[in-house]
Coordinates of C-alpha atoms and ligand atoms in Angstrom, one line a residue:
X59 CA -5.5 -17.5 5.8
X60 CA -4.6 -16.0 9.1
X61 CA -3.8 -12.4 9.9
X62 CA -0.1 -13.4 9.8
X63 CA -0.3 -13.0 6.0
X64 CA 0.8 -9.4 6.5
X65 CA 4.5 -9.4 7.4
X66 CA 4.6 -5.9 9.0
X67 CA 2.9 -4.8 12.3
X68 CA 1.1 -1.5 11.9
X69 CA 0.6 -1.4 15.7
X70 CA 4.3 -1.4 16.5
X71 CA 6.3 1.9 16.8
X72 CA 8.1 1.1 13.4
X73 CA 4.8 0.1 11.8
X74 CA 3.3 3.5 12.8
X75 CA 6.2 5.4 11.2
X76 CA 5.8 3.0 8.1
X77 CA 2.2 4.1 7.5
X78 CA 3.1 7.7 8.2
X79 CA 5.8 7.6 5.4
X80 CA 3.3 5.9 3.1
X81 CA 0.8 8.7 3.6
X82 CA 3.3 11.5 3.0
X83 CA 4.5 9.7 -0.2
X84 CA 1.1 8.6 -1.6
X85 CA -1.7 10.7 -0.4
X86 CA -1.1 13.2 -3.2
X87 CA -1.6 10.7 -6.1
X88 CA -4.3 8.8 -4.2
X89 CA -6.5 11.9 -3.5
X90 CA -5.9 13.0 -7.2
X91 CA -7.5 9.6 -8.3
X92 CA -10.3 9.8 -5.7
X93 CA -11.0 13.4 -6.5
X94 CA -11.6 12.4 -10.1
X95 CA -14.5 10.2 -8.9
X96 CA -16.4 13.3 -7.7
X97 CA -17.4 11.9 -4.3
X98 CA -20.5 13.6 -3.2
X99 CA -22.0 14.5 0.2
X100 CA -24.2 11.7 1.4
X101 CA -22.2 8.9 -0.3
X102 CA -21.0 5.7 1.4
X103 CA -17.3 4.8 1.2
X104 CA -15.2 1.8 2.4
X105 CA -11.5 2.1 3.2
X106 CA -9.8 -1.3 3.4
X107 CA -6.6 -1.6 5.5
X108 CA -6.6 2.1 6.4
X109 CA -3.1 2.1 8.0
X110 CA -2.7 5.6 9.5
X111 CA -6.2 6.6 8.4
X112 CA -5.6 9.7 6.4
X113 CA -7.6 8.6 3.3
X114 CA -10.5 7.5 5.6
X115 CA -10.5 11.0 7.1
X116 CA -10.3 12.6 3.6
X117 CA -13.3 10.5 2.5
X118 CA -15.2 11.5 5.7
X119 CA -14.7 15.2 4.9
X120 CA -16.0 14.6 1.4
X121 CA -19.2 12.7 2.2
X122 CA -20.0 15.0 5.1
X123 CA -22.5 14.5 7.9
X124 CA -25.1 12.8 5.7
X125 CA -22.6 10.3 4.3
X126 CA -20.8 7.4 5.8
X127 CA -17.3 6.0 5.7
X128 CA -16.4 2.5 7.0
X129 CA -12.7 2.0 7.6
X130 CA -11.3 -1.3 8.6
X131 CA -7.8 -2.7 9.5
X132 CA -6.3 -5.4 11.7
X133 CA -4.9 -2.5 13.8
X134 CA -7.1 0.4 14.6
X135 CA -4.9 2.5 16.9
X136 CA -4.3 5.3 14.4
X137 CA -7.8 6.4 13.5
X138 CA -10.4 8.0 15.7
X139 CA -14.0 7.4 14.8
X140 CA -16.2 10.4 13.8
X141 CA -20.0 10.6 13.6
X142 CA -19.8 9.7 9.9
X143 CA -16.7 7.4 10.2
X144 CA -17.0 3.9 11.6
X145 CA -13.6 2.3 12.5
X146 CA -13.6 -1.5 12.6
X147 CA -11.0 -4.0 13.7
X148 CA -11.5 -6.6 11.1
X149 CA -9.6 -9.2 8.9
X150 CA -10.6 -8.6 5.3
X151 CA -9.8 -12.3 4.6
X152 CA -13.1 -13.0 6.3
X153 CA -15.0 -10.8 3.9
X154 CA -16.8 -7.7 5.2
X155 CA -18.4 -7.7 8.7
X156 CA -22.1 -8.4 8.8
X157 CA -22.8 -4.9 10.0
X158 CA -20.9 -3.3 7.1
X159 CA -21.8 -5.2 3.9
X160 CA -22.5 -2.0 1.9
X161 CA -23.4 -1.3 -0.8
X162 CA -20.7 1.4 -1.2
X163 CA -20.3 4.2 -3.7
X164 CA -16.5 4.1 -3.4
X165 CA -14.2 1.3 -2.1
X166 CA -10.5 2.0 -1.8
X167 CA -7.6 -0.4 -0.9
X168 CA -4.1 0.9 -1.1
X169 CA -1.1 -1.4 -0.6
X170 CA -3.3 -4.1 1.0
X171 CA -4.2 -6.7 -1.6
X172 CA -0.7 -7.2 -2.8
X173 CA 0.2 -8.5 0.7
X174 CA -2.7 -11.0 1.0
X175 CA -2.6 -14.4 -0.8
X176 CA -6.4 -14.5 -0.9
X177 CA -6.4 -11.2 -2.9
X178 CA -8.6 -12.5 -5.8
X179 CA -11.4 -13.7 -3.4
X180 CA -11.2 -10.4 -1.5
X181 CA -11.3 -8.5 -4.8
X182 CA -14.5 -10.3 -5.8
X183 CA -16.1 -9.6 -2.5
X184 CA -15.3 -5.9 -2.9
X185 CA -16.8 -5.9 -6.4
X186 CA -20.0 -7.5 -4.9
X187 CA -20.1 -4.8 -2.3
X188 CA -20.3 -1.9 -4.8
X189 CA -23.5 0.0 -5.3
X190 CA -24.7 0.4 -8.8
X191 CA -22.5 3.1 -10.3
X192 CA -20.0 2.6 -7.5
X193 CA -16.2 2.8 -7.9
X194 CA -13.5 0.3 -6.8
X195 CA -10.0 1.8 -6.5
X196 CA -7.0 -0.5 -6.0
X197 CA -3.4 0.8 -5.6
X198 CA -0.5 -1.6 -5.3
X199 CA 3.3 -1.7 -5.9
X200 CA 5.2 -3.1 -8.8
X201 CA 8.5 -4.8 -8.7
X202 CA 10.6 -2.0 -10.2
X203 CA 14.0 -3.1 -11.3
X204 CA 17.3 -1.0 -11.6
X205 CA 16.3 1.7 -9.2
X206 CA 19.6 3.5 -8.5
X207 CA 20.3 6.9 -10.1
X208 CA 23.4 8.0 -8.1
X209 CA 25.5 6.1 -5.5
X210 CA 28.8 6.8 -3.8
X211 CA 30.3 3.7 -5.5
X212 CA 29.5 0.8 -7.8
X213 CA 29.6 -1.5 -4.8
X214 CA 26.9 0.6 -3.1
X215 CA 24.8 0.4 -6.2
X216 CA 25.2 -3.4 -6.3
X217 CA 24.4 -3.7 -2.6
X218 CA 21.2 -1.7 -3.1
X219 CA 20.1 -3.8 -6.0
X220 CA 20.9 -7.0 -4.1
X221 CA 18.9 -6.0 -1.0
X222 CA 16.0 -4.8 -3.1
X223 CA 16.1 -8.2 -4.9
X224 CA 16.1 -10.0 -1.5
X225 CA 13.3 -7.9 -0.2
X226 CA 11.0 -8.9 -3.1
X227 CA 12.1 -12.4 -4.1
X228 CA 13.5 -14.0 -0.9
X229 CA 11.4 -12.2 1.8
X230 CA 8.2 -10.8 0.3
X231 CA 7.2 -13.4 -2.4
X232 CA 7.7 -16.5 -0.3
X233 CA 5.3 -14.9 2.3
X234 CA 2.6 -14.2 -0.3
X235 CA 3.4 -10.7 -1.5
X236 CA 2.7 -10.3 -5.2
X237 CA 4.3 -7.5 -7.3
X238 CA 2.6 -8.7 -10.5
X239 CA -0.9 -8.4 -9.2
X240 CA -1.1 -4.7 -9.7
X241 CA -0.6 -5.2 -13.5
X242 CA -3.5 -7.7 -13.4
X243 CA -6.1 -5.6 -11.7
X244 CA -7.3 -4.0 -14.9
X245 CA -8.1 -7.5 -16.4
X246 CA -9.8 -8.6 -13.1
X247 CA -12.0 -5.5 -13.2
X248 CA -12.9 -6.2 -16.9
X249 CA -13.7 -9.8 -16.1
X250 CA -15.9 -8.7 -13.2
X251 CA -17.9 -6.5 -15.5
X252 CA -16.7 -3.2 -14.2
X253 CA -16.7 -0.3 -16.8
X254 CA -14.8 3.0 -17.2
X255 CA -11.6 1.2 -16.1
X256 CA -8.7 3.6 -15.8
X257 CA -5.1 3.6 -14.4
X258 CA -2.3 5.7 -13.1
X259 CA 1.3 4.9 -12.4
X260 CA 3.3 6.9 -9.9
X261 CA 6.9 6.8 -8.8
X262 CA 9.5 9.2 -7.6
X263 CA 13.2 9.5 -7.4
X264 CA 14.1 9.9 -3.7
X265 CA 17.4 10.9 -2.1
X266 CA 18.9 9.8 1.2
X267 CA 17.1 11.4 4.1
X268 CA 14.0 12.0 2.0
X269 CA 10.6 10.6 3.1
X270 CA 10.5 7.7 0.6
X271 CA 14.1 6.8 1.5
X272 CA 13.2 6.8 5.2
X273 CA 10.4 4.4 4.3
X274 CA 13.0 2.1 2.7
X275 CA 15.0 2.3 5.9
X276 CA 12.0 1.6 8.1
X277 CA 11.0 -1.4 6.0
X278 CA 14.6 -2.7 6.1
X279 CA 14.7 -2.5 9.9
X280 CA 11.3 -4.2 10.2
X281 CA 12.3 -7.0 7.8
X282 CA 15.9 -7.4 9.2
X283 CA 15.4 -10.8 10.8
X284 CA 13.9 -12.2 7.6
X285 CA 16.7 -10.6 5.5
X286 CA 19.4 -12.1 7.7
X287 CA 17.6 -15.5 7.5
X288 CA 17.6 -15.1 3.7
X289 CA 21.4 -14.6 3.7
X290 CA 22.1 -10.9 4.0
X291 CA 24.9 -10.0 6.4
X292 CA 24.6 -7.4 9.2
X293 CA 27.3 -5.3 7.5
X294 CA 25.3 -5.2 4.3
X295 CA 22.2 -4.1 6.2
X296 CA 24.2 -1.4 8.0
X297 CA 25.6 0.0 4.8
X298 CA 22.2 -0.1 3.1
X299 CA 20.8 1.9 6.0
X300 CA 23.7 4.4 5.7
X301 CA 22.7 4.9 2.1
X302 CA 19.1 5.8 3.0
X303 CA 20.5 8.7 5.0
X304 CA 23.1 9.9 2.4
X305 CA 21.8 12.8 0.3
X306 CA 24.3 11.9 -2.4
X307 CA 22.4 8.6 -2.9
X308 CA 19.4 8.7 -5.2
X309 CA 17.1 5.9 -6.4
X310 CA 13.6 5.4 -7.8
X311 CA 11.2 4.2 -5.2
X312 CA 8.9 1.4 -6.1
X313 CA 6.2 2.3 -8.6
X314 CA 2.5 2.2 -7.5
X315 CA -0.2 1.5 -10.0
X316 CA -3.7 2.7 -9.2
X317 CA -6.5 1.0 -11.2
X318 CA -10.2 2.0 -10.8
X319 CA -13.4 0.8 -12.4
X320 CA -17.1 1.4 -12.0
X321 CA -20.1 -1.0 -11.5
X322 CA -22.8 -0.5 -14.1
X323 CA -25.5 1.9 -12.9
Ligands
LIG176 C1 1.2 -1.4 3.7 S1 0.0 -0.9 4.9 C2 -1.0 0.3 3.9 C3 -1.8 1.2 4.8 C4 -2.6 2.2 4.0 N1 -3.6 1.6 3.2 C5 -1.7 3.1 3.2 O1 -1.5 2.9 2.0 O2 -1.1 4.1 3.8 C6 -1.2 -2.3 4.9 C7 -2.3 -2.1 5.9 O3 -3.2 -3.2 5.7 C8 -3.5 -3.7 7.0 N2 -3.9 -5.2 6.8 C9 -3.0 -6.2 6.5 N3 -3.7 -7.3 6.4 C10 -5.0 -7.0 6.7 C11 -6.1 -7.8 6.7 N4 -6.1 -9.2 6.6 N5 -7.3 -7.2 7.0 C12 -7.4 -5.9 7.2 N6 -6.3 -5.1 7.1 C13 -5.1 -5.7 6.9 C14 -2.3 -3.5 7.8 O4 -2.6 -3.6 9.2 C15 -1.8 -2.2 7.3 O5 -2.4 -1.1 8.0

């Protein structure tokens, strides 16, 4: 598979805002999960598809000067290396770079594998790169249905549901995105022999103008050519974007499921 599997462009201006919104929305639950793993000074961590880099920096603070974090992405503009943080431009479809095979005490990939059709092969490679006792943490989105809590009109609610359906079923899925995968990670971890498998679901109701709603708006602008091609009209996209700014509009954002498991010591 080529790097074109990923339909967004983190290196673009919109892509930069996209990963900023994700960090504001998800770093709380992500660091709660990672904190439960008791990452120690001196440990080795891998961050796959680091986006804006906040979790790689968080890990770098935890492992300290005697530890090491390797962070990789297709686009590396948003993360400065540190003495204990190596930043690599790399396509995870090709496995890990020869210089960064591990083994790792913690490997984390948030919102990456759901985008990549070769996710199962990548998952196996990540399991193989764990040190004895090491943890693999995967966080990906589900396909949450019926998201609207309050809308100016029934027509707005129906428009929101329609565009969400198009996002997932007519734009994302045909290009390899998978919203069921996150429910399957637990089973893949068990089959791979990982133990202490745990999970956490997280979602939030977001109102127009809020961070998560601005992420919806951003994604809608990035995916506009694909949505128009799939049959949406420009008027529909304009109204959808108005709703993302309307504080009287509220909806559940997607739900993320984190699953984590440990290699036998
Ligand atoms: C939805 S963003 C998530 C970013 C970050 N993990 C977060 O949750 O804030 C997906 C990230 O994965 C990166 N990515 C996509 N395909 C990749 C690939 N084949 N190899 C490495 N990184 C990839 C993208 O460039 C982007 O930064």
